[in-house]
PDB file of C-alpha atoms in Angstrom:
ATOM      1  CA  MET A   1      88.522 107.436 223.920  1.00 98.00           C
ATOM      2  CA  ARG A   2      86.725 106.916 220.633  1.00 98.00           C
ATOM      3  CA  TYR A   3      88.031 104.857 217.740  1.00 98.00           C
ATOM      4  CA  ARG A   4      87.709 105.053 213.974  1.00 98.00           C
ATOM      5  CA  HIS A   5      88.531 102.737 211.067  1.00 98.00           C
ATOM      6  CA  LEU A   6      91.548 103.814 209.053  1.00 98.00           C
ATOM      7  CA  GLY A   7      90.457 104.156 205.436  1.00 98.00           C
ATOM      8  CA  SER A   8      89.642 100.844 203.768  1.00 97.00           C
ATOM      9  CA  SER A   9      91.841  98.894 206.200  1.00 98.00           C
ATOM     10  CA  SER A  10      90.727  96.751 209.123  1.00 98.00           C
ATOM     11  CA  LEU A  11      92.728  98.918 211.535  1.00 98.00           C
ATOM     12  CA  HIS A  12      90.609 100.357 214.360  1.00 98.00           C
ATOM     13  CA  VAL A  13      92.594 103.236 215.847  1.00 98.00           C
ATOM     14  CA  SER A  14      92.125 105.819 218.583  1.00 98.00           C
ATOM     15  CA  GLU A  15      91.095 109.323 217.533  1.00 98.00           C
ATOM     16  CA  ILE A  16      94.233 110.595 219.257  1.00 98.00           C
ATOM     17  CA  ALA A  17      97.565 109.038 218.286  1.00 98.00           C
ATOM     18  CA  LEU A  18     100.877 109.367 220.104  1.00 98.00           C
ATOM     19  CA  GLY A  19     103.694 110.666 217.926  1.00 97.00           C
ATOM     20  CA  SER A  20     107.441 110.724 218.554  1.00 96.00           C
ATOM     21  CA  TRP A  21     108.965 113.413 216.329  1.00 93.00           C
ATOM     22  CA  LEU A  22     111.594 115.498 218.197  1.00 86.00           C
ATOM     23  CA  THR A  23     110.568 113.996 221.529  1.00 90.00           C
ATOM     24  CA  TYR A  24     111.266 110.356 222.367  1.00 93.00           C
ATOM     25  CA  GLY A  25     114.868 109.281 222.110  1.00 92.00           C
ATOM     26  CA  ALA A  26     115.864 112.936 221.750  1.00 89.00           C
ATOM     27  CA  GLY A  27     114.414 115.962 223.543  1.00 87.00           C
ATOM     28  CA  VAL A  28     112.454 114.211 226.311  1.00 93.00           C
ATOM     29  CA  PRO A  29     114.258 112.411 229.179  1.00 94.00           C
ATOM     30  CA  HIS A  30     113.916 108.640 229.078  1.00 96.00           C
ATOM     31  CA  GLU A  31     111.818 108.275 232.226  1.00 97.00           C
ATOM     32  CA  ARG A  32     109.374 110.949 231.114  1.00 96.00           C
ATOM     33  CA  ALA A  33     109.099 109.439 227.639  1.00 96.00           C
ATOM     34  CA  VAL A  34     108.202 106.080 229.181  1.00 97.00           C
ATOM     35  CA  ALA A  35     105.636 107.829 231.398  1.00 97.00           C
ATOM     36  CA  CYS A  36     104.084 109.467 228.317  1.00 97.00           C
ATOM     37  CA  VAL A  37     103.656 106.118 226.569  1.00 98.00           C
ATOM     38  CA  ASP A  38     102.184 104.588 229.723  1.00 98.00           C
ATOM     39  CA  ALA A  39      99.771 107.539 230.049  1.00 98.00           C
ATOM     40  CA  ALA A  40      98.715 107.048 226.436  1.00 98.00           C
ATOM     41  CA  PHE A  41      97.704 103.442 227.047  1.00 98.00           C
ATOM     42  CA  GLU A  42      95.925 104.418 230.262  1.00 98.00           C
ATOM     43  CA  ALA A  43      93.919 107.012 228.306  1.00 98.00           C
ATOM     44  CA  GLY A  44      92.877 104.488 225.663  1.00 98.00           C
ATOM     45  CA  ILE A  45      95.327 105.545 222.938  1.00 98.00           C
ATOM     46  CA  ASN A  46      96.213 102.478 220.883  1.00 98.00           C
ATOM     47  CA  PHE A  47      97.857 104.179 217.894  1.00 98.00           C
ATOM     48  CA  ILE A  48     101.623 104.891 218.000  1.00 98.00           C
ATOM     49  CA  ASP A  49     103.316 106.749 215.136  1.00 98.00           C
ATOM     50  CA  THR A  50     107.058 107.048 214.568  1.00 98.00           C
ATOM     51  CA  ALA A  51     109.680 107.075 211.781  1.00 98.00           C
ATOM     52  CA  ASN A  52     113.153 105.695 211.233  1.00 98.00           C
ATOM     53  CA  VAL A  53     114.612 109.194 210.974  1.00 97.00           C
ATOM     54  CA  TYR A  54     113.254 110.422 214.307  1.00 97.00           C
ATOM     55  CA  ALA A  55     116.363 110.874 216.465  1.00 95.00           C
ATOM     56  CA  ARG A  56     118.149 108.694 213.877  1.00 96.00           C
ATOM     57  CA  GLY A  57     116.440 105.530 215.053  1.00 97.00           C
ATOM     58  CA  ALA A  58     116.450 106.352 218.761  1.00 97.00           C
ATOM     59  CA  ALA A  59     112.687 107.032 218.822  1.00 97.00           C
ATOM     60  CA  GLU A  60     111.995 103.570 217.396  1.00 98.00           C
ATOM     61  CA  GLU A  61     114.442 102.033 219.870  1.00 98.00           C
ATOM     62  CA  LEU A  62     112.722 103.644 222.833  1.00 97.00           C
ATOM     63  CA  LEU A  63     109.306 102.556 221.624  1.00 98.00           C
ATOM     64  CA  GLY A  64     110.617  99.050 221.050  1.00 98.00           C
ATOM     65  CA  GLU A  65     111.823  98.955 224.633  1.00 97.00           C
ATOM     66  CA  VAL A  66     108.603 100.365 226.110  1.00 97.00           C
ATOM     67  CA  LEU A  67     106.224  98.290 223.988  1.00 98.00           C
ATOM     68  CA  ALA A  68     108.078  94.995 224.458  1.00 97.00           C
ATOM     69  CA  SER A  69     106.130  94.172 227.616  1.00 96.00           C
ATOM     70  CA  ARG A  70     102.730  94.828 226.022  1.00 98.00           C
ATOM     71  CA  ALA A  71     100.683  92.403 223.960  1.00 98.00           C
ATOM     72  CA  ARG A  72     101.333  93.100 220.283  1.00 98.00           C
ATOM     73  CA  GLU A  73      97.623  93.077 219.466  1.00 97.00           C
ATOM     74  CA  SER A  74      96.988  95.826 222.045  1.00 98.00           C
ATOM     75  CA  TYR A  75      98.370  98.623 219.872  1.00 98.00           C
ATOM     76  CA  VAL A  76      98.603  99.765 216.259  1.00 98.00           C
ATOM     77  CA  LEU A  77     102.158 100.663 215.239  1.00 98.00           C
ATOM     78  CA  ALA A  78     103.139 102.892 212.322  1.00 98.00           C
ATOM     79  CA  THR A  79     106.544 103.971 211.054  1.00 98.00           C
ATOM     80  CA  LYS A  80     107.985 105.614 207.934  1.00 98.00           C
ATOM     81  CA  LEU A  81     110.943 105.850 205.563  1.00 98.00           C
ATOM     82  CA  TYR A  82     112.362 108.337 203.068  1.00 98.00           C
ATOM     83  CA  PHE A  83     114.644 110.838 204.796  1.00 98.00           C
ATOM     84  CA  PRO A  84     118.413 110.122 205.022  1.00 98.00           C
ATOM     85  CA  MET A  85     119.612 107.611 207.586  1.00 98.00           C
ATOM     86  CA  SER A  86     123.160 107.872 206.208  1.00 97.00           C
ATOM     87  CA  PRO A  87     124.790 109.622 203.217  1.00 96.00           C
ATOM     88  CA  SER A  88     123.842 106.647 201.026  1.00 96.00           C
ATOM     89  CA  ASP A  89     120.592 105.547 202.662  1.00 98.00           C
ATOM     90  CA  ARG A  90     117.560 107.577 201.686  1.00 98.00           C
ATOM     91  CA  GLY A  91     114.545 107.513 199.392  1.00 98.00           C
ATOM     92  CA  LEU A  92     112.001 104.913 198.325  1.00 98.00           C
ATOM     93  CA  SER A  93     113.936 102.526 196.114  1.00 98.00           C
ATOM     94  CA  ARG A  94     113.239  98.795 196.387  1.00 98.00           C
ATOM     95  CA  ALA A  95     116.525  98.301 198.231  1.00 98.00           C
ATOM     96  CA  GLN A  96     115.733 101.077 200.707  1.00 98.00           C
ATOM     97  CA  VAL A  97     112.174  99.906 201.354  1.00 98.00           C
ATOM     98  CA  HIS A  98     113.402  96.484 202.410  1.00 98.00           C
ATOM     99  CA  LYS A  99     116.566  97.640 204.196  1.00 98.00           C
ATOM    100  CA  GLN A 100     114.889 100.384 206.199  1.00 98.00           C
ATOM    101  CA  LEU A 101     111.851  98.279 207.084  1.00 98.00           C
ATOM    102  CA  ASP A 102     114.051  95.479 208.418  1.00 98.00           C
ATOM    103  CA  ALA A 103     116.061  97.996 210.443  1.00 98.00           C
ATOM    104  CA  SER A 104     112.891  99.570 211.851  1.00 98.00           C
ATOM    105  CA  LEU A 105     111.480  96.190 212.836  1.00 98.00           C
ATOM    106  CA  ALA A 106     114.704  95.367 214.680  1.00 98.00           C
ATOM    107  CA  ARG A 107     114.640  98.662 216.598  1.00 98.00           C
ATOM    108  CA  LEU A 108     110.924  98.289 217.353  1.00 98.00           C
ATOM    109  CA  ARG A 109     111.437  94.674 218.493  1.00 98.00           C
ATOM    110  CA  THR A 110     108.542  93.363 216.441  1.00 98.00           C
ATOM    111  CA  ASP A 111     107.997  91.100 213.448  1.00 98.00           C
ATOM    112  CA  TYR A 112     105.676  93.538 211.700  1.00 98.00           C
ATOM    113  CA  VAL A 113     104.262  97.043 211.734  1.00 98.00           C
ATOM    114  CA  ASP A 114     100.616  97.745 211.082  1.00 98.00           C
ATOM    115  CA  LEU A 115     101.311 100.681 208.801  1.00 98.00           C
ATOM    116  CA  TYR A 116     104.427 101.516 206.755  1.00 98.00           C
ATOM    117  CA  GLN A 117     104.423 105.023 205.292  1.00 98.00           C
ATOM    118  CA  CYS A 118     106.355 106.854 202.595  1.00 98.00           C
ATOM    119  CA  HIS A 119     107.474 109.934 204.519  1.00 98.00           C
ATOM    120  CA  ARG A 120     107.663 112.003 201.326  1.00 98.00           C
ATOM    121  CA  TYR A 121     107.560 111.376 197.552  1.00 98.00           C
ATOM    122  CA  ASP A 122     110.785 110.200 195.921  1.00 98.00           C
ATOM    123  CA  ASP A 123     111.347 111.880 192.552  1.00 98.00           C
ATOM    124  CA  SER A 124     114.536 109.881 191.978  1.00 98.00           C
ATOM    125  CA  THR A 125     112.843 106.459 192.054  1.00 98.00           C
ATOM    126  CA  PRO A 126     110.234 105.206 189.565  1.00 98.00           C
ATOM    127  CA  LEU A 127     106.872 105.077 191.300  1.00 98.00           C
ATOM    128  CA  GLU A 128     106.326 101.560 189.955  1.00 97.00           C
ATOM    129  CA  GLU A 129     109.443 100.385 191.811  1.00 97.00           C
ATOM    130  CA  THR A 130     108.331 101.921 195.084  1.00 98.00           C
ATOM    131  CA  MET A 131     104.811 100.510 194.901  1.00 97.00           C
ATOM    132  CA  SER A 132     106.120  97.075 193.925  1.00 96.00           C
ATOM    133  CA  ALA A 133     108.522  97.051 196.875  1.00 97.00           C
ATOM    134  CA  LEU A 134     105.753  98.077 199.261  1.00 98.00           C
ATOM    135  CA  ASN A 135     103.608  95.256 197.890  1.00 97.00           C
ATOM    136  CA  GLU A 136     106.457  92.821 198.571  1.00 97.00           C
ATOM    137  CA  ALA A 137     106.664  94.080 202.152  1.00 98.00           C
ATOM    138  CA  VAL A 138     102.954  93.419 202.634  1.00 98.00           C
ATOM    139  CA  GLU A 139     103.199  89.968 201.063  1.00 97.00           C
ATOM    140  CA  ALA A 140     106.143  89.140 203.324  1.00 98.00           C
ATOM    141  CA  GLY A 141     104.019  89.978 206.365  1.00 98.00           C
ATOM    142  CA  LYS A 142     106.344  92.760 207.525  1.00 98.00           C
ATOM    143  CA  THR A 143     103.617  95.392 207.292  1.00 98.00           C
ATOM    144  CA  ARG A 144      99.871  95.006 207.171  1.00 98.00           C
ATOM    145  CA  TYR A 145      99.136  98.201 205.251  1.00 98.00           C
ATOM    146  CA  VAL A 146     100.916 101.113 203.586  1.00 98.00           C
ATOM    147  CA  GLY A 147     100.424 104.855 203.511  1.00 98.00           C
ATOM    148  CA  PHE A 148     102.100 108.129 202.590  1.00 98.00           C
ATOM    149  CA  SER A 149     102.804 111.564 204.015  1.00 98.00           C
ATOM    150  CA  GLU A 150     102.615 114.903 202.197  1.00 98.00           C
ATOM    151  CA  TRP A 151     102.183 113.612 198.654  1.00 98.00           C
ATOM    152  CA  THR A 152     100.518 115.916 196.157  1.00 98.00           C
ATOM    153  CA  PRO A 153      97.170 114.958 194.588  1.00 98.00           C
ATOM    154  CA  ALA A 154      98.980 114.314 191.288  1.00 98.00           C
ATOM    155  CA  GLN A 155     101.468 111.959 192.957  1.00 98.00           C
ATOM    156  CA  LEU A 156      98.683 110.103 194.738  1.00 98.00           C
ATOM    157  CA  SER A 157      96.657 109.840 191.533  1.00 98.00           C
ATOM    158  CA  ALA A 158      99.643 108.287 189.767  1.00 97.00           C
ATOM    159  CA  ALA A 159      99.910 105.670 192.531  1.00 97.00           C
ATOM    160  CA  LEU A 160      96.184 104.946 192.334  1.00 97.00           C
ATOM    161  CA  ASP A 161      96.497 104.425 188.586  1.00 96.00           C
ATOM    162  CA  LEU A 162      98.872 101.525 189.264  1.00 95.00           C
ATOM    163  CA  ALA A 163      96.320  99.631 191.389  1.00 87.00           C
ATOM    164  CA  PRO A 164      94.657  97.860 188.441  1.00 84.00           C
ATOM    165  CA  GLN A 165      98.096  96.452 187.591  1.00 84.00           C
ATOM    166  CA  GLY A 166      98.302  94.773 190.985  1.00 84.00           C
ATOM    167  CA  ALA A 167     100.051  97.518 192.933  1.00 84.00           C
ATOM    168  CA  VAL A 168      99.329  97.742 196.631  1.00 94.00           C
ATOM    169  CA  ARG A 169      96.779 100.400 197.608  1.00 96.00           C
ATOM    170  CA  PHE A 170      97.362 103.087 200.186  1.00 98.00           C
ATOM    171  CA  VAL A 171      95.014 103.206 203.177  1.00 98.00           C
ATOM    172  CA  SER A 172      96.379 106.323 204.885  1.00 98.00           C
ATOM    173  CA  SER A 173      97.557 109.871 204.262  1.00 98.00           C
ATOM    174  CA  GLN A 174      99.534 111.875 206.818  1.00 98.00           C
ATOM    175  CA  PRO A 175      99.265 115.606 206.078  1.00 98.00           C
ATOM    176  CA  GLN A 176      99.894 118.613 208.246  1.00 97.00           C
ATOM    177  CA  TYR A 177      96.464 119.883 209.259  1.00 98.00           C
ATOM    178  CA  SER A 178      95.292 122.306 211.916  1.00 98.00           C
ATOM    179  CA  LEU A 179      93.282 125.478 212.500  1.00 98.00           C
ATOM    180  CA  LEU A 180      96.281 127.339 211.068  1.00 96.00           C
ATOM    181  CA  HIS A 181      97.017 124.960 208.181  1.00 96.00           C
ATOM    182  CA  ARG A 182      93.899 123.956 206.249  1.00 97.00           C
ATOM    183  CA  ARG A 183      95.323 123.333 202.785  1.00 97.00           C
ATOM    184  CA  PRO A 184      94.553 119.568 202.633  1.00 98.00           C
ATOM    185  CA  GLU A 185      90.805 120.254 202.785  1.00 98.00           C
ATOM    186  CA  SER A 186      90.551 121.412 199.180  1.00 98.00           C
ATOM    187  CA  GLU A 187      92.063 118.510 197.207  1.00 98.00           C
ATOM    188  CA  VAL A 188      93.768 115.900 199.384  1.00 98.00           C
ATOM    189  CA  PHE A 189      90.773 115.141 201.596  1.00 98.00           C
ATOM    190  CA  PRO A 190      88.218 114.563 198.809  1.00 98.00           C
ATOM    191  CA  LEU A 191      90.622 112.561 196.619  1.00 98.00           C
ATOM    192  CA  CYS A 192      91.529 110.310 199.525  1.00 98.00           C
ATOM    193  CA  ALA A 193      87.932 109.911 200.688  1.00 98.00           C
ATOM    194  CA  ALA A 194      86.941 108.746 197.225  1.00 98.00           C
ATOM    195  CA  ASN A 195      89.638 106.061 197.331  1.00 97.00           C
ATOM    196  CA  GLY A 196      89.339 104.618 200.833  1.00 98.00           C
ATOM    197  CA  ILE A 197      92.267 106.550 202.309  1.00 98.00           C
ATOM    198  CA  GLY A 198      91.988 107.933 205.845  1.00 98.00           C
ATOM    199  CA  GLN A 199      93.808 110.988 207.210  1.00 98.00           C
ATOM    200  CA  ILE A 200      96.266 110.737 210.104  1.00 98.00           C
ATOM    201  CA  VAL A 201      97.065 114.403 210.642  1.00 98.00           C
ATOM    202  CA  TRP A 202     100.263 115.744 212.135  1.00 97.00           C
ATOM    203  CA  SER A 203     100.856 119.003 214.007  1.00 96.00           C
ATOM    204  CA  PRO A 204      97.147 119.497 214.844  1.00 98.00           C
ATOM    205  CA  LEU A 205      98.273 121.866 217.620  1.00 96.00           C
ATOM    206  CA  ALA A 206     100.588 123.803 215.262  1.00 93.00           C
ATOM    207  CA  GLN A 207     103.567 122.634 217.332  1.00 88.00           C
ATOM    208  CA  GLY A 208     102.007 123.979 220.495  1.00 91.00           C
ATOM    209  CA  VAL A 209     100.971 127.407 219.220  1.00 92.00           C
ATOM    210  CA  LEU A 210      97.284 126.467 219.420  1.00 96.00           C
ATOM    211  CA  THR A 211      97.603 125.545 223.094  1.00 95.00           C
ATOM    212  CA  GLY A 212      97.983 129.250 223.896  1.00 91.00           C
ATOM    213  CA  LYS A 213     101.298 128.778 225.686  1.00 83.00           C
ATOM    214  CA  TYR A 214     103.169 131.199 223.398  1.00 77.00           C
ATOM    215  CA  ARG A 215     102.608 134.956 223.640  1.00 75.00           C
ATOM    216  CA  ALA A 216     103.310 137.709 221.114  1.00 67.00           C
ATOM    217  CA  GLY A 217     106.557 139.527 221.829  1.00 65.00           C
ATOM    218  CA  GLN A 218     107.546 137.195 224.668  1.00 63.00           C
ATOM    219  CA  HIS A 219     110.189 134.508 224.967  1.00 67.00           C
ATOM    220  CA  PRO A 220     108.785 130.959 224.893  1.00 62.00           C
ATOM    221  CA  PRO A 221     108.171 129.389 228.323  1.00 60.00           C
ATOM    222  CA  ALA A 222     111.248 127.681 229.760  1.00 58.00           C
ATOM    223  CA  GLU A 223     109.654 124.215 229.751  1.00 65.00           C
ATOM    224  CA  SER A 224     108.207 124.516 226.232  1.00 57.00           C
ATOM    225  CA  ARG A 225     109.404 122.617 223.195  1.00 57.00           C
ATOM    226  CA  MET A 226     110.282 125.851 221.400  1.00 56.00           C
ATOM    227  CA  ALA A 227     112.697 126.771 224.201  1.00 46.00           C
ATOM    228  CA  SER A 228     114.442 123.395 224.030  1.00 50.00           C
ATOM    229  CA  GLU A 229     117.815 123.168 222.291  1.00 55.00           C
ATOM    230  CA  GLU A 230     117.081 119.581 221.223  1.00 56.00           C
ATOM    231  CA  MET A 231     113.571 120.254 219.892  1.00 50.00           C
ATOM    232  CA  GLY A 232     113.286 123.975 219.198  1.00 50.00           C
ATOM    233  CA  TRP A 233     115.410 123.921 216.049  1.00 48.00           C
ATOM    234  CA  ALA A 234     112.608 122.266 214.067  1.00 49.00           C
ATOM    235  CA  MET A 235     109.753 124.331 215.422  1.00 50.00           C
ATOM    236  CA  GLY A 236     107.726 126.478 213.069  1.00 61.00           C
ATOM    237  CA  ARG A 237     107.794 130.206 213.622  1.00 65.00           C
ATOM    238  CA  TYR A 238     104.465 131.997 213.689  1.00 72.00           C
ATOM    239  CA  SER A 239     104.159 135.770 213.483  1.00 77.00           C
ATOM    240  CA  ASP A 240     102.999 137.837 216.437  1.00 86.00           C
ATOM    241  CA  ASP A 241      99.823 138.557 214.468  1.00 89.00           C
ATOM    242  CA  VAL A 242      98.976 134.854 214.269  1.00 88.00           C
ATOM    243  CA  VAL A 243      99.776 134.313 217.941  1.00 91.00           C
ATOM    244  CA  GLU A 244      97.547 137.240 218.897  1.00 92.00           C
ATOM    245  CA  ARG A 245      94.664 135.820 216.850  1.00 93.00           C
ATOM    246  CA  VAL A 246      95.126 132.431 218.521  1.00 95.00           C
ATOM    247  CA  GLN A 247      94.653 134.191 221.873  1.00 95.00           C
ATOM    248  CA  ARG A 248      91.157 135.187 220.716  1.00 96.00           C
ATOM    249  CA  LEU A 249      90.233 131.505 220.909  1.00 97.00           C
ATOM    250  CA  GLU A 250      90.659 131.472 224.692  1.00 97.00           C
ATOM    251  CA  PRO A 251      87.160 132.809 225.527  1.00 97.00           C
ATOM    252  CA  ILE A 252      85.633 130.250 223.167  1.00 98.00           C
ATOM    253  CA  ALA A 253      87.406 127.361 224.885  1.00 98.00           C
ATOM    254  CA  ALA A 254      86.496 128.794 228.291  1.00 98.00           C
ATOM    255  CA  ARG A 255      82.800 129.039 227.340  1.00 97.00           C
ATOM    256  CA  LEU A 256      82.847 125.407 226.237  1.00 98.00           C
ATOM    257  CA  GLY A 257      84.659 124.307 229.394  1.00 98.00           C
ATOM    258  CA  ILE A 258      87.610 122.803 227.513  1.00 98.00           C
ATOM    259  CA  THR A 259      91.276 123.653 227.097  1.00 98.00           C
ATOM    260  CA  MET A 260      92.781 125.364 224.071  1.00 98.00           C
ATOM    261  CA  ALA A 261      94.462 122.091 223.050  1.00 98.00           C
ATOM    262  CA  GLN A 262      91.153 120.242 223.245  1.00 98.00           C
ATOM    263  CA  LEU A 263      89.491 122.946 221.160  1.00 98.00           C
ATOM    264  CA  ALA A 264      92.119 122.596 218.419  1.00 98.00           C
ATOM    265  CA  LEU A 265      92.019 118.790 218.437  1.00 98.00           C
ATOM    266  CA  SER A 266      88.230 118.552 218.416  1.00 98.00           C
ATOM    267  CA  TRP A 267      88.183 121.018 215.496  1.00 98.00           C
ATOM    268  CA  VAL A 268      90.462 118.700 213.506  1.00 98.00           C
ATOM    269  CA  LEU A 269      88.445 115.614 214.446  1.00 98.00           C
ATOM    270  CA  ARG A 270      85.193 117.241 213.327  1.00 98.00           C
ATOM    271  CA  ARG A 271      86.084 116.178 209.769  1.00 98.00           C
ATOM    272  CA  PRO A 272      84.892 112.672 208.869  1.00 98.00           C
ATOM    273  CA  GLU A 273      87.945 112.282 206.611  1.00 98.00           C
ATOM    274  CA  VAL A 274      90.243 112.520 209.643  1.00 98.00           C
ATOM    275  CA  THR A 275      90.811 109.187 211.345  1.00 98.00           C
ATOM    276  CA  SER A 276      93.293 110.279 213.993  1.00 98.00           C
ATOM    277  CA  ALA A 277      95.256 113.319 215.162  1.00 98.00           C
ATOM    278  CA  ILE A 278      98.892 112.795 216.153  1.00 98.00           C
ATOM    279  CA  VAL A 279     100.048 114.570 219.304  1.00 97.00           C
ATOM    280  CA  GLY A 280     103.667 114.882 220.400  1.00 93.00           C
ATOM    281  CA  ALA A 281     103.382 115.208 224.147  1.00 92.00           C
ATOM    282  CA  THR A 282     106.450 115.825 226.296  1.00 93.00           C
ATOM    283  CA  ARG A 283     104.722 115.233 229.645  1.00 95.00           C
ATOM    284  CA  PRO A 284     102.150 112.637 230.788  1.00 97.00           C
ATOM    285  CA  GLU A 285      99.653 115.324 231.773  1.00 97.00           C
ATOM    286  CA  GLN A 286      99.696 116.596 228.179  1.00 97.00           C
ATOM    287  CA  VAL A 287      98.852 113.099 226.960  1.00 98.00           C
ATOM    288  CA  ARG A 288      95.870 112.933 229.291  1.00 98.00           C
ATOM    289  CA  GLU A 289      94.668 116.415 228.334  1.00 98.00           C
ATOM    290  CA  ASN A 290      94.949 115.688 224.610  1.00 98.00           C
ATOM    291  CA  ALA A 291      93.269 112.294 224.908  1.00 98.00           C
ATOM    292  CA  ALA A 292      90.271 113.961 226.562  1.00 98.00           C
ATOM    293  CA  ALA A 293      89.595 115.818 223.305  1.00 98.00           C
ATOM    294  CA  SER A 294      88.209 112.609 221.825  1.00 98.00           C
ATOM    295  CA  GLY A 295      84.437 112.795 221.629  1.00 97.00           C
ATOM    296  CA  ILE A 296      84.113 116.565 222.056  1.00 98.00           C
ATOM    297  CA  GLN A 297      81.578 117.914 219.560  1.00 97.00           C
ATOM    298  CA  LEU A 298      81.828 121.543 218.437  1.00 98.00           C
ATOM    299  CA  ASP A 299      78.492 123.114 217.480  1.00 96.00           C
ATOM    300  CA  GLU A 300      77.959 125.502 214.579  1.00 97.00           C
ATOM    301  CA  GLN A 301      78.172 128.535 216.854  1.00 97.00           C
ATOM    302  CA  ALA A 302      81.600 127.488 218.125  1.00 98.00           C
ATOM    303  CA  LEU A 303      82.863 126.788 214.614  1.00 98.00           C
ATOM    304  CA  ALA A 304      81.714 130.202 213.421  1.00 98.00           C
ATOM    305  CA  GLU A 305      83.315 131.902 216.432  1.00 98.00           C
ATOM    306  CA  ILE A 306      86.601 130.107 215.763  1.00 98.00           C
ATOM    307  CA  ASP A 307      86.724 131.260 212.146  1.00 97.00           C
ATOM    308  CA  GLU A 308      85.864 134.819 213.136  1.00 97.00           C
ATOM    309  CA  ALA A 309      88.558 134.857 215.823  1.00 96.00           C
ATOM    310  CA  LEU A 310      91.248 133.608 213.451  1.00 95.00           C
ATOM    311  CA  GLY A 311      90.140 135.813 210.613  1.00 89.00           C
TER     312      GLY A 311
END
């Protein structure tokens, strides 16, 4: 496993991070979820990403249980807030920042998280209020750093403009990014790079589509996330044309002696702006396979073949 510094922070995180959306505390049985976390540590993964809204707090609770026996300095822990936790609890107001962070810390059984992220932008709360509350959380020692997920360049620029007034600075961005979703490359990546903000990308495997497990015109495999009642509801739907083009990547991966998942992850990690790629494994063997993508270097021929295959 290789490690990279997250933006301008002092956090040194694994190139592969373990995520928990739809899986832990929800769609994956408890024993298997514990085995996935154990496999992550065995593979050198030290970066764990979650959110309060994942399984309505159950993902944080499971991680709190599993991580309780491990030295706190042995892992980097990130969580988020924004989405509703109750009809009256949502957003990025000062009250919500403090209430939701305290609740997350209790579920995670820790005094602090390393990274607290705004899961989305809150149009109903003044940005100054949000940034001030995040600064208070840092000063209180409840989070070491702060970040955001899926903010537009304009929203990020507005937050950066507050820095000279003493507002806390973001160190991380969490965008969707994969072979099939490259939008952040044009504006988000360069703006963040110029301001010491690293990318922690989610869905680098396009929710499993880039592993090659799904076939055009066929039902999803019985053991796949898309076939799961608990997890499948939130899965993206890709056209048969996209799935067929993904299948053209198989000879490329075979020539390189790697799996389709490793091809997709190493493609994401080729960008210097990307600090870590979040994977949402449902089985320990997936964790080990994904972790092995760290350090794989794709040459120019492979990159050109990938683009040609995907059109």
